[in-house]
GROMACS .gro file of C-alpha atoms in nm:
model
  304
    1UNK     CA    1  15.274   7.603   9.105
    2UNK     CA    2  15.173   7.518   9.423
    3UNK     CA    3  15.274   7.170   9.565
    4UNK     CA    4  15.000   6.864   9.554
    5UNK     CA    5  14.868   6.734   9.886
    6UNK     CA    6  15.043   6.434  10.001
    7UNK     CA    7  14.833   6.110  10.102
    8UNK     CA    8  14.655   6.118  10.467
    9UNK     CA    9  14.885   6.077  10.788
   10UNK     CA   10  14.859   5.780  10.902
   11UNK     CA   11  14.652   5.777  11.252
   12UNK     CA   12  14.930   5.606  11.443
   13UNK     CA   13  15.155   5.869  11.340
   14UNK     CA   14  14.926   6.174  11.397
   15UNK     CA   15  15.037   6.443  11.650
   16UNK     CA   16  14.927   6.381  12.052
   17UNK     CA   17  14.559   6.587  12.103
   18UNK     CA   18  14.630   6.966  12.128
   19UNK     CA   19  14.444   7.253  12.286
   20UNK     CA   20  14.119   7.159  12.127
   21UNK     CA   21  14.086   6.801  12.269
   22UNK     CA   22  14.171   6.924  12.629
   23UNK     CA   23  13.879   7.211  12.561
   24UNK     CA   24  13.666   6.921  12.427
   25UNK     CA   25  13.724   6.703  12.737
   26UNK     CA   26  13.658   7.008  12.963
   27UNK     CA   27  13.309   7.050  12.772
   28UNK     CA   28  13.236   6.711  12.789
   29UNK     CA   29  13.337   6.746  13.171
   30UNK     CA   30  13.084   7.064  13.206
   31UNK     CA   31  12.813   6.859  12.979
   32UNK     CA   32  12.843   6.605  13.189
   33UNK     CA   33  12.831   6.761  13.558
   34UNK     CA   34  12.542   6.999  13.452
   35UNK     CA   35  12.379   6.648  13.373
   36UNK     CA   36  12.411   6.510  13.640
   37UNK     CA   37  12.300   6.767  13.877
   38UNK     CA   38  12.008   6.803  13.705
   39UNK     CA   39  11.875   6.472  13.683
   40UNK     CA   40  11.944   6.456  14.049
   41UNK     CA   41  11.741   6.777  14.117
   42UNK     CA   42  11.450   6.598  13.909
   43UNK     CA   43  11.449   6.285  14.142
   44UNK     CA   44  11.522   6.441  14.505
   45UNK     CA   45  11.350   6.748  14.413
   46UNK     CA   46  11.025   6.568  14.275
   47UNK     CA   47  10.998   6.235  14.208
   48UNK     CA   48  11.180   6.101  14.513
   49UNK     CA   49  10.956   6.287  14.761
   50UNK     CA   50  10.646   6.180  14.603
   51UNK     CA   51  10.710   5.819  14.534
   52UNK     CA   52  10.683   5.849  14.170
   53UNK     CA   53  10.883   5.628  13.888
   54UNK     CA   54  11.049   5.723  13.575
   55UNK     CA   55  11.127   5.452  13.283
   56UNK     CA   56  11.409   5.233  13.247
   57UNK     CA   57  11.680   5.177  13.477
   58UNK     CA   58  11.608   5.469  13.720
   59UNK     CA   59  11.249   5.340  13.678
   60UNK     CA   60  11.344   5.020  13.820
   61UNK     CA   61  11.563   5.159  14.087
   62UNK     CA   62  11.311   5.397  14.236
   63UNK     CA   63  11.070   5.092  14.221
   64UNK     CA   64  11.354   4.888  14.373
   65UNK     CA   65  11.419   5.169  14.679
   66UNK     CA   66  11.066   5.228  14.781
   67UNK     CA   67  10.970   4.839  14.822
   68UNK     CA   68  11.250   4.730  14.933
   69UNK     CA   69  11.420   5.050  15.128
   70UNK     CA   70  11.749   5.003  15.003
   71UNK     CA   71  11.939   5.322  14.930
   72UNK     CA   72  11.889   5.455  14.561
   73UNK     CA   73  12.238   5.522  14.477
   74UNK     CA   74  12.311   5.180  14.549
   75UNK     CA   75  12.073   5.061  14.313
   76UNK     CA   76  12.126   5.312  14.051
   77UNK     CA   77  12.480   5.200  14.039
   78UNK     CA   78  12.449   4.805  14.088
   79UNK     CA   79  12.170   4.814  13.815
   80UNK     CA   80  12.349   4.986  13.562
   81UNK     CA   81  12.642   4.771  13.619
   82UNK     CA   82  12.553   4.452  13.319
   83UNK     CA   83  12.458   4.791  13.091
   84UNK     CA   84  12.767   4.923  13.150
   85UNK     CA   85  12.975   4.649  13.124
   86UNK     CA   86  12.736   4.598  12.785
   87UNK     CA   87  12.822   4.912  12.682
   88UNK     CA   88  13.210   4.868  12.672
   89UNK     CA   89  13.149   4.574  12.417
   90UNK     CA   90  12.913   4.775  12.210
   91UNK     CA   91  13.056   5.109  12.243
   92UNK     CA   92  13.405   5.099  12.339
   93UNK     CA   93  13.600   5.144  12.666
   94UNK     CA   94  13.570   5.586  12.647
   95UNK     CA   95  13.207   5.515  12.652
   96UNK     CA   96  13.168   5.289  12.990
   97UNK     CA   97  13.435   5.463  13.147
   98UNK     CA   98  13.269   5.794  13.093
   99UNK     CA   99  12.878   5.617  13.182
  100UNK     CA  100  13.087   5.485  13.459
  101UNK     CA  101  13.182   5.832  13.639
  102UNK     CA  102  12.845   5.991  13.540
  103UNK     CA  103  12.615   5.686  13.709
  104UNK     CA  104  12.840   5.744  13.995
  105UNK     CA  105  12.875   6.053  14.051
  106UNK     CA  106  12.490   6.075  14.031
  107UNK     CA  107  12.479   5.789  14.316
  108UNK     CA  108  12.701   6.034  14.488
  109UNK     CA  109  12.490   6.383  14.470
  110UNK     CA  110  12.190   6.177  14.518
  111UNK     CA  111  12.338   6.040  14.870
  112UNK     CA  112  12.531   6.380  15.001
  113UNK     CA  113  12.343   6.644  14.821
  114UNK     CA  114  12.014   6.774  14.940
  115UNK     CA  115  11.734   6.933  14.749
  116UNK     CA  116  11.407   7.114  14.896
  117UNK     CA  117  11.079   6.966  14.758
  118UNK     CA  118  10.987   7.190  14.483
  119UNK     CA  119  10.650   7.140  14.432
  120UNK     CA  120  10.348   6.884  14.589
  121UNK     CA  121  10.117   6.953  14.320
  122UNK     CA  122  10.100   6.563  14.133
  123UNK     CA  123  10.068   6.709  13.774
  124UNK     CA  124  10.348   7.000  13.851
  125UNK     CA  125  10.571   6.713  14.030
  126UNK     CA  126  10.490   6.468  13.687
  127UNK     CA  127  10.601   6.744  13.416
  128UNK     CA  128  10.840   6.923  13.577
  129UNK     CA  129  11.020   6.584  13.728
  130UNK     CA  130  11.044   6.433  13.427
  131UNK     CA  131  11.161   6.776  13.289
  132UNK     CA  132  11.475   6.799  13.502
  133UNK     CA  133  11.549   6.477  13.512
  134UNK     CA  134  11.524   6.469  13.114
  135UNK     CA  135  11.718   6.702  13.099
  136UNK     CA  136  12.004   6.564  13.253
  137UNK     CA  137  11.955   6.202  13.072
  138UNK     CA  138  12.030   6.476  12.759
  139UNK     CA  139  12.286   6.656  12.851
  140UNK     CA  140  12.491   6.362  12.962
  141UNK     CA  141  12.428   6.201  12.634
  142UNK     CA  142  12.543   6.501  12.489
  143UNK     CA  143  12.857   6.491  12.729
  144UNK     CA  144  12.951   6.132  12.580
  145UNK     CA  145  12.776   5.918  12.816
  146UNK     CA  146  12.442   5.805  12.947
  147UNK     CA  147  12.261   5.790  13.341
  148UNK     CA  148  12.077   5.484  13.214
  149UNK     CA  149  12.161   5.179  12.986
  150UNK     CA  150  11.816   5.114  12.897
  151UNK     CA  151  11.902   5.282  12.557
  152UNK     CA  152  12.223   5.015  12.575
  153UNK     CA  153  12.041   4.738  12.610
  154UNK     CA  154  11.774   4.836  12.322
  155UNK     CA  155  12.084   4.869  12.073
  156UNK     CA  156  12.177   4.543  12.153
  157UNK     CA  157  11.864   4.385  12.124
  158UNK     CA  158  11.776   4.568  11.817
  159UNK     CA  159  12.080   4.431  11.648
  160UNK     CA  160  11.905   4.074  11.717
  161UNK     CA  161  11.543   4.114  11.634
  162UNK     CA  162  11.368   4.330  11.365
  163UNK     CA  163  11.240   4.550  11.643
  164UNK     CA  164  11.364   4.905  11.608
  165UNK     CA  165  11.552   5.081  11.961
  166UNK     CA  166  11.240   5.245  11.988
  167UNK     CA  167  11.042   4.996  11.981
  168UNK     CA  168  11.207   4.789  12.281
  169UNK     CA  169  11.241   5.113  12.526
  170UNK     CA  170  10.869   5.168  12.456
  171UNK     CA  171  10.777   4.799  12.591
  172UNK     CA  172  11.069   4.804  12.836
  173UNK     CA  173  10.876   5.094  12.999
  174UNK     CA  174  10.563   4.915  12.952
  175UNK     CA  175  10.615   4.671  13.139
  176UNK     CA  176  10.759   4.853  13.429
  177UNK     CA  177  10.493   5.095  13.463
  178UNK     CA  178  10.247   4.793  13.477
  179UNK     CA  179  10.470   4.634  13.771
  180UNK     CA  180  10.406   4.992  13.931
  181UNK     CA  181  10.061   4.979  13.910
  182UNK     CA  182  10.015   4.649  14.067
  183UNK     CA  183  10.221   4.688  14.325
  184UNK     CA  184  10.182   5.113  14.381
  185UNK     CA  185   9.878   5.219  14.250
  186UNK     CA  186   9.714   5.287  13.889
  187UNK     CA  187   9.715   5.695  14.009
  188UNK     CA  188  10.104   5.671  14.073
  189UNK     CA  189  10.191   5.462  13.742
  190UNK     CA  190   9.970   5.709  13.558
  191UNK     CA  191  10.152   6.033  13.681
  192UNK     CA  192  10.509   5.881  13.678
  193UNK     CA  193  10.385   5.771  13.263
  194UNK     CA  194  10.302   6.194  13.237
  195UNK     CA  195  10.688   6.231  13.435
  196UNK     CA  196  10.846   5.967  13.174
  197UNK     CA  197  10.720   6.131  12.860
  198UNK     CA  198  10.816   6.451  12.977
  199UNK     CA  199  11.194   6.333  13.029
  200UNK     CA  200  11.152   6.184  12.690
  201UNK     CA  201  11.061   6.495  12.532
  202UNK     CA  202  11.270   6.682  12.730
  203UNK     CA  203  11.571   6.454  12.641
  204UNK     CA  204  11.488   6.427  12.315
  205UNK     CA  205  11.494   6.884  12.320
  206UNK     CA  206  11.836   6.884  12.473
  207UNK     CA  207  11.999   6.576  12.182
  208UNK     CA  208  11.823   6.768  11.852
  209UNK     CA  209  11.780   7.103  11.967
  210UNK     CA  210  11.594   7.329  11.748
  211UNK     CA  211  11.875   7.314  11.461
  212UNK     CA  212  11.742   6.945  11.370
  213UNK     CA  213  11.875   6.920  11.042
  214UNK     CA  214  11.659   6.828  10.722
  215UNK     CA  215  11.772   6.701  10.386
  216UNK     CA  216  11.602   6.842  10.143
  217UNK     CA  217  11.549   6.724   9.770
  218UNK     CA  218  11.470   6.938   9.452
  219UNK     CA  219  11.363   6.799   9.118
  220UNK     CA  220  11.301   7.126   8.882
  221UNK     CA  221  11.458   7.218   8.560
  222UNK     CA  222  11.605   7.504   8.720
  223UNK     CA  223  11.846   7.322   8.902
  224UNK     CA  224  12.135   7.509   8.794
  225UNK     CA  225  11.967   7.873   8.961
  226UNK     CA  226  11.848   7.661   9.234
  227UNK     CA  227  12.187   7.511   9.276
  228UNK     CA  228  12.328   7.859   9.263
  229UNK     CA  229  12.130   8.014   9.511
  230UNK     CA  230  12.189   7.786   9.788
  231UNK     CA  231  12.568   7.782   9.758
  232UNK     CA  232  12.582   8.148   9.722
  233UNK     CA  233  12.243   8.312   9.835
  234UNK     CA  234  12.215   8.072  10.191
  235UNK     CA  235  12.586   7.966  10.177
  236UNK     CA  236  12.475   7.554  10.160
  237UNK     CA  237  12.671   7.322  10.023
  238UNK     CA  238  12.426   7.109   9.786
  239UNK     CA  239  12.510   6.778   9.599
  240UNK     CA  240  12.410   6.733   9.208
  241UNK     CA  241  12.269   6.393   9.138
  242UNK     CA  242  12.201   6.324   8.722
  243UNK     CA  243  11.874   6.147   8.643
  244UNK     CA  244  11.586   6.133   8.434
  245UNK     CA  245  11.179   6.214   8.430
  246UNK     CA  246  11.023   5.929   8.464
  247UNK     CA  247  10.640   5.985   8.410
  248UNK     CA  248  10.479   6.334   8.350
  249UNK     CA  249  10.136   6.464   8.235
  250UNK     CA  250  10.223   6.414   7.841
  251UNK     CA  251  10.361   6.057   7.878
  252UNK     CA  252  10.685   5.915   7.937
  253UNK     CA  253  10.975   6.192   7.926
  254UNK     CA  254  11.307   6.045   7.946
  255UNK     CA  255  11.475   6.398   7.986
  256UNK     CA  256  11.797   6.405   8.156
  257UNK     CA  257  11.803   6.687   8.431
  258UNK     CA  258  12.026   6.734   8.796
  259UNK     CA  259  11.843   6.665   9.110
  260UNK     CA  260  11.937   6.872   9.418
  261UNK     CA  261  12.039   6.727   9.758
  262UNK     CA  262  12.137   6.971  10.004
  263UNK     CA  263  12.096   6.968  10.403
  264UNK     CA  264  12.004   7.237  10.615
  265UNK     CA  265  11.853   7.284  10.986
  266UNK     CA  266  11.476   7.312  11.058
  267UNK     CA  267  11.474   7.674  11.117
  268UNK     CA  268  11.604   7.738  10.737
  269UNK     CA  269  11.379   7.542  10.595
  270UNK     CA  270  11.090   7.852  10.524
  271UNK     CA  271  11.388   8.072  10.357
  272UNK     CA  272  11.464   7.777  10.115
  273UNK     CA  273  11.137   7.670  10.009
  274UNK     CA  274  11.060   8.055   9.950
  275UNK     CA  275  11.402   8.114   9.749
  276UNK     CA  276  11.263   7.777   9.563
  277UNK     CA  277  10.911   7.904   9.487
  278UNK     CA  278  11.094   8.231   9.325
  279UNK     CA  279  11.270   8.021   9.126
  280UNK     CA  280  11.067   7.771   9.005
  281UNK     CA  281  10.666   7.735   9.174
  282UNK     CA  282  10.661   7.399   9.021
  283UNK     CA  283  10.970   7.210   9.157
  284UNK     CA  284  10.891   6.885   9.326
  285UNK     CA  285  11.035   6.921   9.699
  286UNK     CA  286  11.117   6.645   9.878
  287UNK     CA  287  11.180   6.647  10.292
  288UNK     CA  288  11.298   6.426  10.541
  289UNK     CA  289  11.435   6.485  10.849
  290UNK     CA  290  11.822   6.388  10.904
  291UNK     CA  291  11.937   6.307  11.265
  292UNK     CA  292  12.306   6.392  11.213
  293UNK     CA  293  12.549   6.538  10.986
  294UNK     CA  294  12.919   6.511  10.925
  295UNK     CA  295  13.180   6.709  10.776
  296UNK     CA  296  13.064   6.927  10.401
  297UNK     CA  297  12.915   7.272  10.518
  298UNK     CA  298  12.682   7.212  10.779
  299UNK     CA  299  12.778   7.306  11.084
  300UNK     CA  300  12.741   7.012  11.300
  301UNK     CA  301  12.703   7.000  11.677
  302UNK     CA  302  12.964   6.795  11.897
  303UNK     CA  303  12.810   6.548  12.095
  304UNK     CA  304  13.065   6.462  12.310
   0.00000   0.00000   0.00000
């Protein structure tokens, strides 16, 4: 008879990080430097050379540089500074130190490193400036770190109002662009607005990818074949909740019956609602999209 597991390790007496943390590290490392490079490539490369803005923190700094002159690496960095320093309350000391290196080492490619001017058409300079530079806002949030605390400082705040993170980076940015308009011009703040929701969309891309997972709920009296076929025929994991009909088209009906919960990534959603509809036409389907997953058998995709 095979011996009983004993109770969990205690984390203080866990082994030291092995091979996989030190390949970990070196991703976060590569996610990180890739990041970094290309949000520098979307401001020297585009925005810079055009005097166009982006949202947030680097919005303010490029607004910063071209009234005042004063290098943008400097401001990037002397910005970011109270968001950083925000961020090791909120966060923890791995996070600033790691938002720390990125913000500077950015300062530093954007000072020694030079970039030819890409394009000088306005709307090609809008998308594919806020595309890069996206980009690299996602991949370093990916890498365990961020190139602006704008998204810092809307956590914060979110945890003391009932405005949602959202909420306060959309009127963060609102009010900047309007600055930029009143003291640029409306033409600029409009195409650096096209640049910022690029980078958003961009950055949002690069964070989700196109395995965004969705949970998925099934109400059908099938549930056992249902059940069945996504642990065996798409090789799910799915969670059995017990409950009852509440209201159907004869009345009350108090049946008892098990209601599916399972999670699985956009791009098998189509296979299970077809393996459903074989089952059962008339199962009630349920969808919402889920923005991260841990542990069970979902594959789920290291951020940092």
């Amino acid at each position: 008879m095979p011996a009983l597991p004993g109770p969990p390790v205690p984390f203080a007496a866990r082994p030291a990080p092995g091979p996989v943390s030190m390949k970990r590290r070196l991703v976060q490392v590569g996610l990180l430097a890739a990041g970094v490079f290309s949000a520098a490539l979307g401001l020297k490369g585009f925005l810079l050379p055009n005097d166009f803005i982006d949202g947030g923190v680097t919005g303010i700094s490029l607004l910063a540089s071209q009234l005042t002159g004063l290098s943008l690496s400097v401001l990037i960095v002397l910005i970011n500074i109270p968001f950083i320093i925000m961020g090791y309350y909120q966060l923890g000391r791995g996070f600033a130190i790691r938002t720390l290196l990125a913000i500077l080492a950015l300062a530093g490619v954007l000072l020694v490193v030079s970039f030819p001017v890409l394009a000088t058409d306005k709307l090609l300079i809008s998308v594919f400036g806020g595309f890069f530079l996206g980009a690299g806002i996602g991949l370093a949030i990916r890498g365990g770190a961020v190139l602006d605390g704008t998204e810092i400082l809307a956590v914060y705040i979110s945890k003391k109002t009932p405005l949602s993170v959202g909420d306060i980076v959309l009127l963060f940015n609102i009010i900047i662009f309007a600055v930029a308009a009143s003291l640029l011009s409306i033409t600029t703040a409009l195409y650096s607005i096209l640049a910022y929701l690029s980078a958003a969309k961009t950055m949002d891309f690069i964070i989700e990818g196109i395995e965004e997972y969705t949970g998925v709920t099934i109400i059908s009296p099938f549930s056992d074949d249902i059940r069945r076929m996504i642990t065996e025929t798409l090789g799910r994991g799915a969670t059995l909740y017990l409950g009852k009909r509440g209201f159907g088209s004869r009345g009350e009906q108090l049946d008892t019956l098990d209601i599916i919960f399972t999670v699985v990534t956009r791009l098998e959603v189509t296979r299970l609602t077809d393996e459903i509809d074989k089952i059962d036409p008339q199962a009630f389907v349920v969808m919402s999209s889920v923005r991260d997953t841990k542990g069970g058998l979902v594959k789920r995709r290291p951020l940092h």
